[in-house]
Each structure stands twice: as structure tokens, then as C-alpha cells.
PDB file of C-alpha atoms in Angstrom:
ATOM      1  CA  MET X   1      19.575 -41.990-239.730  1.00 65.00           C
ATOM      2  CA  ILE X   2      19.930 -45.650-237.423  1.00 56.00           C
ATOM      3  CA  GLN X   3      19.459 -43.274-234.847  1.00 58.00           C
ATOM      4  CA  ARG X   4      16.113 -41.937-235.815  1.00 58.00           C
ATOM      5  CA  LEU X   5      15.046 -46.003-236.469  1.00 58.00           C
ATOM      6  CA  LEU X   6      15.812 -47.059-233.376  1.00 56.00           C
ATOM      7  CA  GLY X   7      14.218 -44.213-231.854  1.00 59.00           C
ATOM      8  CA  THR X   8      16.917 -41.690-230.349  1.00 64.00           C
ATOM      9  CA  MET X   9      16.984 -37.906-231.294  1.00 66.00           C
ATOM     10  CA  PRO X  10      20.564 -35.888-231.356  1.00 68.00           C
ATOM     11  CA  ALA X  11      20.014 -32.646-229.877  1.00 63.00           C
ATOM     12  CA  TRP X  12      19.985 -31.151-233.005  1.00 63.00           C
ATOM     13  CA  ALA X  13      16.496 -32.983-234.334  1.00 63.00           C
ATOM     14  CA  THR X  14      15.051 -31.771-231.020  1.00 66.00           C
ATOM     15  CA  SER X  15      11.734 -29.610-231.193  1.00 63.00           C
ATOM     16  CA  ASP X  16      14.274 -27.414-228.321  1.00 63.00           C
ATOM     17  CA  HIS X  17      16.715 -26.528-230.246  1.00 64.00           C
ATOM     18  CA  PRO X  18      17.535 -23.132-231.130  1.00 63.00           C
ATOM     19  CA  VAL X  19      19.126 -24.089-235.014  1.00 65.00           C
ATOM     20  CA  LEU X  20      16.030 -26.078-235.838  1.00 66.00           C
ATOM     21  CA  ARG X  21      13.816 -23.501-233.799  1.00 64.00           C
ATOM     22  CA  SER X  22      14.933 -20.817-236.502  1.00 66.00           C
ATOM     23  CA  HIS X  23      14.110 -23.459-239.487  1.00 63.00           C
ATOM     24  CA  ARG X  24      10.224 -24.519-238.019  1.00 59.00           C
ATOM     25  CA  GLU X  25       9.671 -20.181-237.742  1.00 60.00           C
ATOM     26  CA  ALA X  26      10.353 -19.437-240.571  1.00 62.00           C
ATOM     27  CA  LYS X  27       8.298 -22.120-242.626  1.00 60.00           C
ATOM     28  CA  ARG X  28       5.533 -20.753-240.646  1.00 57.00           C
ATOM     29  CA  GLY X  29       3.877 -18.127-242.399  1.00 52.00           C
ATOM     30  CA  LYS X  30       0.926 -15.206-241.633  1.00 47.00           C
ATOM     31  CA  SER X  31      -2.118 -16.637-241.098  1.00 44.00           C
ATOM     32  CA  GLY X  32      -3.172 -16.031-244.590  1.00 51.00           C
ATOM     33  CA  GLY X  33      -0.921 -18.459-245.553  1.00 63.00           C
ATOM     34  CA  ARG X  34      -1.975 -20.755-243.278  1.00 73.00           C
ATOM     35  CA  TYR X  35      -5.456 -20.865-244.086  1.00 79.00           C
ATOM     36  CA  THR X  36      -4.171 -21.131-247.962  1.00 84.00           C
ATOM     37  CA  ARG X  37      -2.081 -24.517-246.781  1.00 80.00           C
ATOM     38  CA  ILE X  38      -5.526 -25.960-245.111  1.00 85.00           C
ATOM     39  CA  ALA X  39      -7.437 -24.748-247.914  1.00 88.00           C
ATOM     40  CA  GLY X  40      -4.658 -26.431-250.091  1.00 86.00           C
ATOM     41  CA  ALA X  41      -4.725 -29.834-248.446  1.00 87.00           C
ATOM     42  CA  LEU X  42      -8.444 -30.078-248.485  1.00 91.00           C
ATOM     43  CA  LEU X  43      -8.894 -29.824-252.486  1.00 93.00           C
ATOM     44  CA  SER X  44      -5.739 -32.288-252.149  1.00 92.00           C
ATOM     45  CA  LEU X  45      -7.878 -34.515-250.633  1.00 91.00           C
ATOM     46  CA  VAL X  46     -11.041 -34.209-252.363  1.00 94.00           C
ATOM     47  CA  ILE X  47      -9.092 -35.006-254.860  1.00 95.00           C
ATOM     48  CA  LEU X  48      -7.030 -38.006-253.599  1.00 95.00           C
ATOM     49  CA  SER X  49     -10.338 -39.408-252.479  1.00 94.00           C
ATOM     50  CA  PHE X  50     -11.894 -39.108-256.274  1.00 95.00           C
ATOM     51  CA  ILE X  51      -8.715 -41.047-257.400  1.00 95.00           C
ATOM     52  CA  GLY X  52      -8.934 -43.638-255.213  1.00 95.00           C
ATOM     53  CA  TYR X  53     -12.888 -44.207-255.125  1.00 95.00           C
ATOM     54  CA  GLY X  54     -12.506 -44.426-259.022  1.00 95.00           C
ATOM     55  CA  ALA X  55      -9.405 -46.995-258.942  1.00 92.00           C
ATOM     56  CA  ALA X  56     -11.267 -48.684-256.440  1.00 93.00           C
ATOM     57  CA  SER X  57     -14.636 -49.317-258.654  1.00 92.00           C
ATOM     58  CA  ASP X  58     -12.241 -50.300-261.642  1.00 88.00           C
ATOM     59  CA  PHE X  59     -13.272 -46.580-263.893  1.00 86.00           C
ATOM     60  CA  PHE X  60     -16.996 -46.073-261.447  1.00 88.00           C
ATOM     61  CA  THR X  61     -18.071 -49.007-263.163  1.00 89.00           C
ATOM     62  CA  HIS X  62     -18.704 -51.292-260.029  1.00 90.00           C
ATOM     63  CA  ASP X  63     -19.574 -50.792-256.220  1.00 90.00           C
ATOM     64  CA  PRO X  64     -16.141 -51.046-254.696  1.00 91.00           C
ATOM     65  CA  LEU X  65     -17.796 -52.883-251.438  1.00 89.00           C
ATOM     66  CA  ASP X  66     -18.444 -55.670-254.066  1.00 90.00           C
ATOM     67  CA  LEU X  67     -14.709 -56.428-253.247  1.00 91.00           C
ATOM     68  CA  PRO X  68     -12.706 -58.459-250.211  1.00 90.00           C
ATOM     69  CA  ILE X  69     -12.275 -55.456-247.420  1.00 92.00           C
ATOM     70  CA  SER X  70      -8.265 -55.867-248.749  1.00 93.00           C
ATOM     71  CA  GLU X  71      -8.280 -55.563-252.370  1.00 93.00           C
ATOM     72  CA  MET X  72     -10.940 -52.391-251.648  1.00 95.00           C
ATOM     73  CA  LEU X  73      -8.246 -50.666-248.978  1.00 96.00           C
ATOM     74  CA  THR X  74      -5.684 -51.390-251.534  1.00 94.00           C
ATOM     75  CA  ARG X  75      -7.153 -50.426-254.919  1.00 93.00           C
ATOM     76  CA  GLY X  76      -8.879 -47.259-253.640  1.00 96.00           C
ATOM     77  CA  LEU X  77      -5.659 -46.493-251.334  1.00 96.00           C
ATOM     78  CA  LEU X  78      -2.608 -47.781-253.554  1.00 93.00           C
ATOM     79  CA  TYR X  79      -2.799 -44.423-256.063  1.00 93.00           C
ATOM     80  CA  PRO X  80      -3.596 -41.616-253.942  1.00 95.00           C
ATOM     81  CA  VAL X  81      -0.230 -42.485-251.465  1.00 95.00           C
ATOM     82  CA  TYR X  82       2.235 -42.561-254.714  1.00 93.00           C
ATOM     83  CA  MET X  83       0.652 -39.786-255.677  1.00 94.00           C
ATOM     84  CA  VAL X  84       1.560 -37.943-251.871  1.00 95.00           C
ATOM     85  CA  GLN X  85       4.661 -39.553-251.940  1.00 95.00           C
ATOM     86  CA  ILE X  86       5.842 -38.155-255.173  1.00 94.00           C
ATOM     87  CA  VAL X  87       4.768 -34.525-254.217  1.00 94.00           C
ATOM     88  CA  MET X  88       6.890 -35.358-251.225  1.00 96.00           C
ATOM     89  CA  VAL X  89       9.729 -36.163-253.188  1.00 95.00           C
ATOM     90  CA  GLY X  90       9.529 -33.073-255.329  1.00 95.00           C
ATOM     91  CA  VAL X  91       9.405 -30.694-251.600  1.00 95.00           C
ATOM     92  CA  VAL X  92      12.089 -32.792-250.384  1.00 96.00           C
ATOM     93  CA  LEU X  93      14.542 -31.849-253.768  1.00 95.00           C
ATOM     94  CA  MET X  94      13.464 -28.870-254.513  1.00 95.00           C
ATOM     95  CA  SER X  95      13.862 -26.942-250.140  1.00 93.00           C
ATOM     96  CA  THR X  96      17.155 -28.988-250.254  1.00 94.00           C
ATOM     97  CA  ILE X  97      19.430 -28.692-253.463  1.00 94.00           C
ATOM     98  CA  GLY X  98      19.290 -24.890-253.499  1.00 90.00           C
ATOM     99  CA  MET X  99      19.538 -24.449-249.943  1.00 91.00           C
ATOM    100  CA  ILE X 100      23.462 -23.070-249.749  1.00 90.00           C
ATOM    101  CA  GLY X 101      22.833 -20.714-252.993  1.00 90.00           C
ATOM    102  CA  HIS X 102      19.358 -19.056-251.229  1.00 87.00           C
ATOM    103  CA  TYR X 103      21.322 -18.666-247.710  1.00 88.00           C
ATOM    104  CA  GLN X 104      24.526 -16.984-250.246  1.00 87.00           C
ATOM    105  CA  ARG X 105      22.141 -14.826-252.266  1.00 88.00           C
ATOM    106  CA  ARG X 106      20.257 -13.513-248.809  1.00 86.00           C
ATOM    107  CA  GLY X 107      23.696 -12.365-247.330  1.00 86.00           C
ATOM    108  CA  LEU X 108      23.875 -15.664-244.553  1.00 82.00           C
ATOM    109  CA  TRP X 109      25.876 -17.744-245.160  1.00 83.00           C
ATOM    110  CA  ASP X 110      28.998 -16.485-243.840  1.00 83.00           C
ATOM    111  CA  THR X 111      27.232 -15.952-240.928  1.00 81.00           C
ATOM    112  CA  VAL X 112      26.112 -19.388-240.708  1.00 82.00           C
ATOM    113  CA  ARG X 113      29.411 -19.817-241.055  1.00 82.00           C
ATOM    114  CA  ALA X 114      31.677 -17.888-238.186  1.00 77.00           C
ATOM    115  CA  THR X 115      30.011 -19.828-235.990  1.00 77.00           C
ATOM    116  CA  SER X 116      31.939 -23.128-234.641  1.00 70.00           C
ATOM    117  CA  HIS X 117      30.663 -25.838-237.199  1.00 78.00           C
ATOM    118  CA  GLY X 118      27.960 -23.346-237.990  1.00 82.00           C
ATOM    119  CA  ALA X 119      27.655 -24.863-241.679  1.00 87.00           C
ATOM    120  CA  GLY X 120      27.219 -28.724-240.629  1.00 87.00           C
ATOM    121  CA  LEU X 121      24.838 -27.489-238.046  1.00 89.00           C
ATOM    122  CA  THR X 122      22.808 -25.496-240.268  1.00 89.00           C
ATOM    123  CA  LEU X 123      22.778 -28.839-242.757  1.00 92.00           C
ATOM    124  CA  ARG X 124      21.874 -31.249-240.532  1.00 90.00           C
ATOM    125  CA  THR X 125      18.707 -29.119-238.438  1.00 90.00           C
ATOM    126  CA  ARG X 126      17.539 -28.334-242.219  1.00 90.00           C
ATOM    127  CA  TRP X 127      16.995 -32.129-242.896  1.00 92.00           C
ATOM    128  CA  ALA X 128      15.524 -32.574-240.003  1.00 90.00           C
ATOM    129  CA  HIS X 129      13.428 -29.869-240.139  1.00 88.00           C
ATOM    130  CA  LEU X 130      11.969 -31.113-243.450  1.00 90.00           C
ATOM    131  CA  LEU X 131      11.715 -35.403-242.186  1.00 89.00           C
ATOM    132  CA  PHE X 132      10.210 -34.598-238.941  1.00 86.00           C
ATOM    133  CA  TYR X 133       8.559 -30.774-239.316  1.00 86.00           C
ATOM    134  CA  ARG X 134       7.707 -29.624-242.803  1.00 88.00           C
ATOM    135  CA  LEU X 135       6.711 -33.290-244.269  1.00 92.00           C
ATOM    136  CA  ARG X 136       5.035 -34.652-240.259  1.00 90.00           C
ATOM    137  CA  GLY X 137       1.257 -34.664-242.017  1.00 90.00           C
ATOM    138  CA  SER X 138       1.838 -35.866-245.838  1.00 93.00           C
ATOM    139  CA  LEU X 139       4.271 -38.405-243.585  1.00 95.00           C
ATOM    140  CA  ALA X 140       1.408 -39.656-241.182  1.00 94.00           C
ATOM    141  CA  ALA X 141      -1.300 -40.098-244.308  1.00 95.00           C
ATOM    142  CA  ILE X 142       0.625 -42.293-246.066  1.00 96.00           C
ATOM    143  CA  MET X 143       2.193 -43.851-242.508  1.00 97.00           C
ATOM    144  CA  GLY X 144      -2.027 -44.008-242.254  1.00 96.00           C
ATOM    145  CA  GLY X 145      -2.490 -45.749-245.185  1.00 96.00           C
ATOM    146  CA  ARG X 146      -0.039 -48.768-244.582  1.00 97.00           C
ATOM    147  CA  LEU X 147      -1.518 -49.114-240.577  1.00 97.00           C
ATOM    148  CA  VAL X 148      -4.543 -49.866-242.161  1.00 97.00           C
ATOM    149  CA  LEU X 149      -3.741 -51.923-245.133  1.00 96.00           C
ATOM    150  CA  ILE X 150      -1.677 -53.856-242.586  1.00 96.00           C
ATOM    151  CA  ALA X 151      -4.409 -53.905-240.329  1.00 96.00           C
ATOM    152  CA  ALA X 152      -6.812 -55.469-243.206  1.00 94.00           C
ATOM    153  CA  LEU X 153      -3.646 -57.885-243.433  1.00 94.00           C
ATOM    154  CA  LEU X 154      -3.499 -59.117-239.771  1.00 92.00           C
ATOM    155  CA  TYR X 155      -7.278 -59.731-240.753  1.00 91.00           C
ATOM    156  CA  ASP X 156      -6.381 -61.674-243.848  1.00 89.00           C
ATOM    157  CA  LEU X 157      -4.316 -63.834-241.965  1.00 87.00           C
ATOM    158  CA  THR X 158      -6.706 -65.198-239.251  1.00 84.00           C
ATOM    159  CA  ALA X 159      -9.479 -65.909-242.070  1.00 75.00           C
ATOM    160  CA  PHE X 160     -10.213 -69.907-241.763  1.00 72.00           C
ATOM    161  CA  GLN X 161      -9.218 -70.097-238.788  1.00 75.00           C
ATOM    162  CA  GLY X 162      -5.023 -69.587-240.015  1.00 75.00           C
ATOM    163  CA  GLU X 163      -5.542 -71.804-242.687  1.00 85.00           C
ATOM    164  CA  TYR X 164      -5.818 -69.116-245.594  1.00 87.00           C
ATOM    165  CA  LEU X 165      -1.431 -68.819-244.543  1.00 89.00           C
ATOM    166  CA  ARG X 166      -0.637 -71.903-245.100  1.00 89.00           C
ATOM    167  CA  SER X 167      -2.442 -72.619-248.415  1.00 90.00           C
ATOM    168  CA  LEU X 168      -0.159 -69.362-249.981  1.00 90.00           C
ATOM    169  CA  THR X 169       2.621 -70.943-248.438  1.00 91.00           C
ATOM    170  CA  GLY X 170       1.936 -74.306-250.573  1.00 87.00           C
ATOM    171  CA  GLY X 171       3.899 -74.949-253.049  1.00 87.00           C
ATOM    172  CA  ILE X 172       6.207 -71.927-253.028  1.00 91.00           C
ATOM    173  CA  THR X 173       9.788 -71.516-253.774  1.00 88.00           C
ATOM    174  CA  PRO X 174      11.990 -72.123-251.281  1.00 91.00           C
ATOM    175  CA  ASP X 175       9.345 -74.838-248.621  1.00 92.00           C
ATOM    176  CA  VAL X 176       9.351 -72.637-245.399  1.00 92.00           C
ATOM    177  CA  ALA X 177       7.182 -72.812-242.617  1.00 90.00           C
ATOM    178  CA  PRO X 178       4.385 -71.422-241.584  1.00 89.00           C
ATOM    179  CA  VAL X 179       5.968 -69.271-239.058  1.00 91.00           C
ATOM    180  CA  ALA X 180       8.702 -68.410-240.760  1.00 95.00           C
ATOM    181  CA  ALA X 181       6.200 -67.145-243.344  1.00 94.00           C
ATOM    182  CA  VAL X 182       4.732 -65.185-240.032  1.00 93.00           C
ATOM    183  CA  ILE X 183       8.686 -64.075-239.746  1.00 96.00           C
ATOM    184  CA  LEU X 184       9.177 -63.095-243.556  1.00 96.00           C
ATOM    185  CA  LEU X 185       5.854 -61.032-242.925  1.00 96.00           C
ATOM    186  CA  ALA X 186       6.761 -59.296-240.485  1.00 96.00           C
ATOM    187  CA  LEU X 187       9.807 -57.913-241.797  1.00 97.00           C
ATOM    188  CA  THR X 188       7.675 -56.807-244.950  1.00 97.00           C
ATOM    189  CA  MET X 189       5.812 -54.709-242.960  1.00 97.00           C
ATOM    190  CA  ALA X 190       8.697 -53.493-240.520  1.00 97.00           C
ATOM    191  CA  ALA X 191      10.333 -52.613-244.137  1.00 97.00           C
ATOM    192  CA  VAL X 192       7.174 -50.826-245.902  1.00 97.00           C
ATOM    193  CA  LEU X 193       6.459 -49.025-242.119  1.00 97.00           C
ATOM    194  CA  LEU X 194      10.047 -47.850-242.679  1.00 96.00           C
ATOM    195  CA  LEU X 195      10.566 -46.569-246.095  1.00 97.00           C
ATOM    196  CA  PRO X 196       8.948 -43.392-246.521  1.00 96.00           C
ATOM    197  CA  VAL X 197      11.293 -42.742-243.884  1.00 95.00           C
ATOM    198  CA  THR X 198      14.479 -43.839-245.071  1.00 96.00           C
ATOM    199  CA  THR X 199      14.090 -42.670-248.677  1.00 96.00           C
ATOM    200  CA  LEU X 200      13.001 -38.793-248.155  1.00 96.00           C
ATOM    201  CA  GLY X 201      15.709 -39.163-244.874  1.00 96.00           C
ATOM    202  CA  LEU X 202      18.016 -40.460-248.063  1.00 96.00           C
ATOM    203  CA  ASP X 203      16.682 -37.654-250.834  1.00 96.00           C
ATOM    204  CA  ALA X 204      17.333 -35.302-248.425  1.00 96.00           C
ATOM    205  CA  ALA X 205      20.931 -35.699-247.874  1.00 96.00           C
ATOM    206  CA  LEU X 206      21.307 -36.127-251.496  1.00 96.00           C
ATOM    207  CA  GLY X 207      19.847 -32.729-251.925  1.00 95.00           C
ATOM    208  CA  LEU X 208      21.885 -31.262-248.834  1.00 95.00           C
ATOM    209  CA  LEU X 209      24.894 -32.625-250.912  1.00 95.00           C
ATOM    210  CA  LEU X 210      24.275 -31.155-253.963  1.00 95.00           C
ATOM    211  CA  ALA X 211      23.641 -27.823-252.450  1.00 94.00           C
ATOM    212  CA  THR X 212      27.397 -27.726-251.384  1.00 93.00           C
ATOM    213  CA  TYR X 213      28.544 -28.074-255.335  1.00 93.00           C
ATOM    214  CA  ILE X 214      25.986 -25.836-256.982  1.00 92.00           C
ATOM    215  CA  LYS X 215      25.093 -22.707-255.775  1.00 88.00           C
ATOM    216  CA  ARG X 216      24.947 -20.171-258.278  1.00 90.00           C
ATOM    217  CA  ARG X 217      20.222 -19.821-259.480  1.00 90.00           C
ATOM    218  CA  ALA X 218      20.290 -21.125-262.747  1.00 92.00           C
ATOM    219  CA  TYR X 219      22.175 -24.226-261.873  1.00 93.00           C
ATOM    220  CA  VAL X 220      20.136 -24.963-258.780  1.00 93.00           C
ATOM    221  CA  ALA X 221      17.274 -24.810-261.218  1.00 93.00           C
ATOM    222  CA  LEU X 222      18.213 -26.885-264.162  1.00 94.00           C
ATOM    223  CA  ALA X 223      19.272 -29.735-261.480  1.00 93.00           C
ATOM    224  CA  GLN X 224      16.061 -29.518-259.227  1.00 93.00           C
ATOM    225  CA  ILE X 225      14.345 -30.093-262.722  1.00 94.00           C
ATOM    226  CA  THR X 226      16.543 -32.623-263.757  1.00 95.00           C
ATOM    227  CA  ILE X 227      16.513 -35.050-260.616  1.00 94.00           C
ATOM    228  CA  ILE X 228      13.027 -34.449-260.254  1.00 92.00           C
ATOM    229  CA  THR X 229      12.242 -35.307-263.271  1.00 94.00           C
ATOM    230  CA  VAL X 230      14.346 -38.244-263.493  1.00 94.00           C
ATOM    231  CA  ARG X 231      12.368 -39.745-260.435  1.00 90.00           C
ATOM    232  CA  VAL X 232       9.217 -39.509-261.439  1.00 90.00           C
ATOM    233  CA  MET X 233      10.033 -40.831-264.662  1.00 93.00           C
ATOM    234  CA  VAL X 234      11.356 -43.858-262.401  1.00 92.00           C
ATOM    235  CA  SER X 235       8.288 -44.326-260.476  1.00 90.00           C
ATOM    236  CA  LEU X 236       6.361 -43.963-263.403  1.00 89.00           C
ATOM    237  CA  ALA X 237       7.740 -46.390-265.293  1.00 91.00           C
ATOM    238  CA  LEU X 238       8.155 -48.635-262.946  1.00 89.00           C
ATOM    239  CA  LEU X 239       3.911 -48.271-262.396  1.00 85.00           C
ATOM    240  CA  LEU X 240       3.405 -49.198-265.269  1.00 86.00           C
ATOM    241  CA  MET X 241       6.084 -52.366-266.056  1.00 83.00           C
ATOM    242  CA  PHE X 242       3.922 -53.684-262.372  1.00 79.00           C
ATOM    243  CA  SER X 243       1.107 -52.983-264.110  1.00 77.00           C
ATOM    244  CA  THR X 244       1.951 -54.633-266.809  1.00 75.00           C
ATOM    245  CA  LEU X 245       3.691 -57.652-264.666  1.00 68.00           C
ATOM    246  CA  SER X 246       0.390 -58.040-262.350  1.00 62.00           C
ATOM    247  CA  THR X 247      -2.369 -58.649-265.153  1.00 63.00           C
ATOM    248  CA  ALA X 248       0.121 -61.958-266.692  1.00 62.00           C
ATOM    249  CA  PRO X 249       1.615 -64.627-265.486  1.00 61.00           C
ATOM    250  CA  LEU X 250       4.404 -63.823-262.427  1.00 61.00           C
ATOM    251  CA  ASP X 251       5.652 -66.629-263.716  1.00 59.00           C
ATOM    252  CA  SER X 252       6.659 -66.086-267.142  1.00 55.00           C
ATOM    253  CA  GLY X 253       9.067 -63.488-265.446  1.00 58.00           C
ATOM    254  CA  GLY X 254      11.586 -65.752-263.676  1.00 74.00           C
ATOM    255  CA  TRP X 255      14.754 -63.717-261.794  1.00 85.00           C
ATOM    256  CA  LEU X 256      13.651 -60.481-264.056  1.00 86.00           C
ATOM    257  CA  ALA X 257       9.832 -60.922-261.943  1.00 87.00           C
ATOM    258  CA  TRP X 258      11.608 -60.675-258.992  1.00 92.00           C
ATOM    259  CA  VAL X 259      13.640 -57.305-259.515  1.00 92.00           C
ATOM    260  CA  LEU X 260      10.158 -55.642-260.848  1.00 91.00           C
ATOM    261  CA  VAL X 261       8.730 -56.401-257.876  1.00 93.00           C
ATOM    262  CA  PHE X 262      11.885 -55.482-255.777  1.00 95.00           C
ATOM    263  CA  ALA X 263      12.523 -52.508-257.404  1.00 94.00           C
ATOM    264  CA  PHE X 264       8.631 -51.382-257.371  1.00 94.00           C
ATOM    265  CA  ALA X 265       8.586 -52.179-254.182  1.00 95.00           C
ATOM    266  CA  ALA X 266      11.712 -49.959-253.568  1.00 95.00           C
ATOM    267  CA  LEU X 267      12.124 -47.479-255.591  1.00 93.00           C
ATOM    268  CA  GLY X 268       7.972 -47.193-256.857  1.00 91.00           C
ATOM    269  CA  ASP X 269       4.804 -47.766-254.199  1.00 92.00           C
ATOM    270  CA  TRP X 270       7.510 -47.957-251.878  1.00 94.00           C
ATOM    271  CA  GLY X 271       6.355 -51.092-250.554  1.00 94.00           C
ATOM    272  CA  PHE X 272       2.903 -50.402-250.382  1.00 96.00           C
ATOM    273  CA  SER X 273       1.848 -52.909-252.405  1.00 93.00           C
ATOM    274  CA  LEU X 274       3.095 -55.625-250.926  1.00 95.00           C
ATOM    275  CA  LEU X 275       0.582 -55.615-247.900  1.00 96.00           C
ATOM    276  CA  TYR X 276      -2.022 -56.717-249.774  1.00 95.00           C
ATOM    277  CA  LEU X 277      -1.851 -60.573-249.313  1.00 93.00           C
ATOM    278  CA  GLY X 278      -3.815 -61.458-252.600  1.00 91.00           C
ATOM    279  CA  PHE X 279      -1.174 -60.083-254.260  1.00 91.00           C
ATOM    280  CA  TYR X 280       1.849 -60.698-252.242  1.00 93.00           C
ATOM    281  CA  GLY X 281       1.064 -63.992-250.909  1.00 91.00           C
ATOM    282  CA  ALA X 282      -1.139 -65.385-253.593  1.00 89.00           C
ATOM    283  CA  GLU X 283       0.903 -64.260-256.795  1.00 89.00           C
ATOM    284  CA  VAL X 284       4.412 -63.364-255.879  1.00 92.00           C
ATOM    285  CA  TRP X 285       4.722 -65.950-253.433  1.00 93.00           C
ATOM    286  CA  ARG X 286       3.337 -68.154-255.199  1.00 89.00           C
ATOM    287  CA  ASP X 287       4.616 -67.652-259.238  1.00 89.00           C
ATOM    288  CA  ILE X 288       8.276 -66.160-258.706  1.00 90.00           C
ATOM    289  CA  PRO X 289      10.516 -68.316-257.083  1.00 91.00           C
ATOM    290  CA  TYR X 290      12.391 -66.928-253.784  1.00 93.00           C
ATOM    291  CA  GLY X 291       9.500 -64.262-253.757  1.00 93.00           C
ATOM    292  CA  VAL X 292       9.086 -64.858-250.391  1.00 95.00           C
ATOM    293  CA  LEU X 293      12.012 -63.223-249.430  1.00 96.00           C
ATOM    294  CA  ILE X 294      11.609 -60.206-250.863  1.00 96.00           C
ATOM    295  CA  GLY X 295      10.313 -58.785-248.000  1.00 96.00           C
ATOM    296  CA  ALA X 296      13.710 -59.553-246.256  1.00 96.00           C
ATOM    297  CA  ALA X 297      15.258 -57.641-249.126  1.00 97.00           C
ATOM    298  CA  LEU X 298      13.472 -54.641-249.100  1.00 97.00           C
ATOM    299  CA  MET X 299      14.845 -54.462-245.242  1.00 97.00           C
ATOM    300  CA  GLY X 300      18.170 -55.006-246.219  1.00 97.00           C
ATOM    301  CA  TYR X 301      17.748 -52.012-248.166  1.00 98.00           C
ATOM    302  CA  VAL X 302      16.178 -50.401-246.226  1.00 97.00           C
ATOM    303  CA  LEU X 303      19.041 -50.065-243.788  1.00 96.00           C
ATOM    304  CA  LEU X 304      21.169 -49.607-247.043  1.00 97.00           C
ATOM    305  CA  GLN X 305      19.254 -46.529-247.207  1.00 97.00           C
ATOM    306  CA  ALA X 306      19.443 -45.836-243.749  1.00 95.00           C
ATOM    307  CA  LEU X 307      23.296 -45.623-243.942  1.00 96.00           C
ATOM    308  CA  LEU X 308      24.015 -43.783-247.300  1.00 97.00           C
ATOM    309  CA  ALA X 309      21.539 -40.983-245.600  1.00 96.00           C
ATOM    310  CA  ASP X 310      24.399 -40.789-243.033  1.00 94.00           C
ATOM    311  CA  ALA X 311      27.047 -41.377-244.491  1.00 96.00           C
ATOM    312  CA  LEU X 312      25.873 -38.120-247.593  1.00 96.00           C
ATOM    313  CA  LEU X 313      24.560 -35.996-244.977  1.00 95.00           C
ATOM    314  CA  GLY X 314      28.075 -36.349-242.740  1.00 94.00           C
ATOM    315  CA  TYR X 315      30.424 -36.028-246.591  1.00 95.00           C
ATOM    316  CA  ALA X 316      27.959 -32.806-246.563  1.00 94.00           C
ATOM    317  CA  THR X 317      28.587 -30.994-243.732  1.00 93.00           C
ATOM    318  CA  ARG X 318      31.693 -31.670-244.089  1.00 91.00           C
ATOM    319  CA  ARG X 319      32.289 -30.055-247.694  1.00 91.00           C
ATOM    320  CA  ALA X 320      29.679 -27.194-245.999  1.00 90.00           C
ATOM    321  CA  GLU X 321      32.636 -26.713-243.167  1.00 86.00           C
ATOM    322  CA  ARG X 322      35.534 -26.251-245.480  1.00 82.00           C
ATOM    323  CA  ALA X 323      34.330 -25.161-248.946  1.00 61.00           C
ATOM    324  CA  ASP X 324      34.137 -21.264-249.903  1.00 56.00           C
TER     325      ASP X 324
END
């Protein structure tokens, strides 16, 4: 995972690798299936646009164009992106937890293991196929939403000839110079862009590790339902707590507010809300001591996720190679 973050790809993760190509070809359905996916994507786009417009217009009671552009974009994109991310987590876990059991039921697992490092290579290429090929459309969509908010954030920073940033850093704890605030904002933006990749990569690695333990269809289904339900409930609980917190004075929460904002960014919306300075700068920095460091902490969390994903994927491949 660290290599992928640095822009280098191992041979088994490139599109011309034969094992990875077999995963891609197996997922290519007939033209009817392709058309169904296109129709589903268009329908999802319409539904998500409706939800986003409803959120931006405060349930269709106001014109969202009356809002500042950064606030309008944040309101309009937050819930659609949030929903797409939850679906992506579900797809990753559904596609990985039952992988080995599926191969065994089709009588393919013994053939895979008969080749040198075949089992481990199959798991690694499944991981790469999910992240960089099967989900690339959805990943591009949520990355696009982040880039839109980053553009709005940079536009806000130029407001009032740069004095907006000085007003955000005035009187916060700890006291930071505008240059330091820019560096911390850069870390925040980088972390928010990387979080989808590391989060999905860690989920995929965890799912593949579980696949080496759980192979019977009934147990696979139970594990999938349980883990996905827990993930969705945690995300929704964090969203509910965050929504409650965002309407109350943040300074009343102290360190608990810091933890909640960080947890929501790391496990809930994957940092999306931190790209809106009207919340992150004007409220979190001002009202939560050391809130300005949440973005830097989030970058540390990104690196930790990448290391864990590498460790879990490596352990899963070793187990797959030696398991009976």
C-alpha cells in the first residue's frame, strides 16, 4: 500500500499481469450486463443529485444559490459522497470475504495452489483489481467531489487578500502563524485525498484475511452481513453525533469534541467535511483546542492504515499459501 501511495506499482498490480487480467475478464459480463450497470449508474446519479440538492436547499425550502459557494458545494456533496463511500465498503467486503470459499466451490482453488505462489498471487491481484479497476469509477467520483471542495477551499483562502486565513488563525489554541496553518491545511487536503484509497485498501485486506479463515457459504454470508452492518452502523452513528455536534457550541465538548471530529473524519465521511473552512477553520480551529492539528493527525492515520493494509495482505497471502 505504501508503494501505491508513492505512485509505484508492483508487477502483479499492473493491468497487463495475467492473473489480474483474469480477474478483470471474469467481471466483464455480456453486453446486457454492461447496459444494466450503465443504467444503474445513471439512476444512482439522478437519486444522489436529488439528495444533494435537497440537502443544499434545506429540504427544498431555500435556493442553494443564495449560499456561499463553498457552503453550497459542501452541503450538496456531503451526503451523496457519504452514501457512495458506504456502498463501496460493502462491495469491497462482499467481494473479498467469500473469495476462497467461492474458488473452492468451483473447484479452482487446488489448481491455483498448485502453481508457485499461486494462492498468494491470486489474493494480491484480487486486492489490486478491486481498488484500481473494479471500483475506479466510484473512486473517481468521490475523488472528484474532494477536488471540487479543495478548489473552493483555495478560492476561500484568497478572500480579502489573504486576510481570511489570518482571521481563522487569530486566537486559536495553539497559536500558529499563517504559514504553519497553510502547511497544516496542505496535510489535511492530502490526507482527505488519500483516505478513500487507504480505507478501502485496508477493508479489502481485512476481507481477504477473513477469507482464509471462513470458507463455508453460510459462515461467509454471516460474516459479510455482520461486518457490513457494523461498519454501516458506526458510520451512521458518527454522522448522527457529528450532526448534533455541528449545531452545538464545539467548545463545550473539550477533548471529546476533538476525538469526535477526528473519528468522524477517519471513520465516517473520510475527511470530506474538513475541506469546508466554514466548519473546519471557523469552528473547529476556533472552538476546539488543538483542533488545527486534526488534519496532521489524519495524515498519520492514513500512513497507519497503509501499513496495516500491507501487513494484513501479507499475512493473508502467507496463510493462503500454507492453508489446507
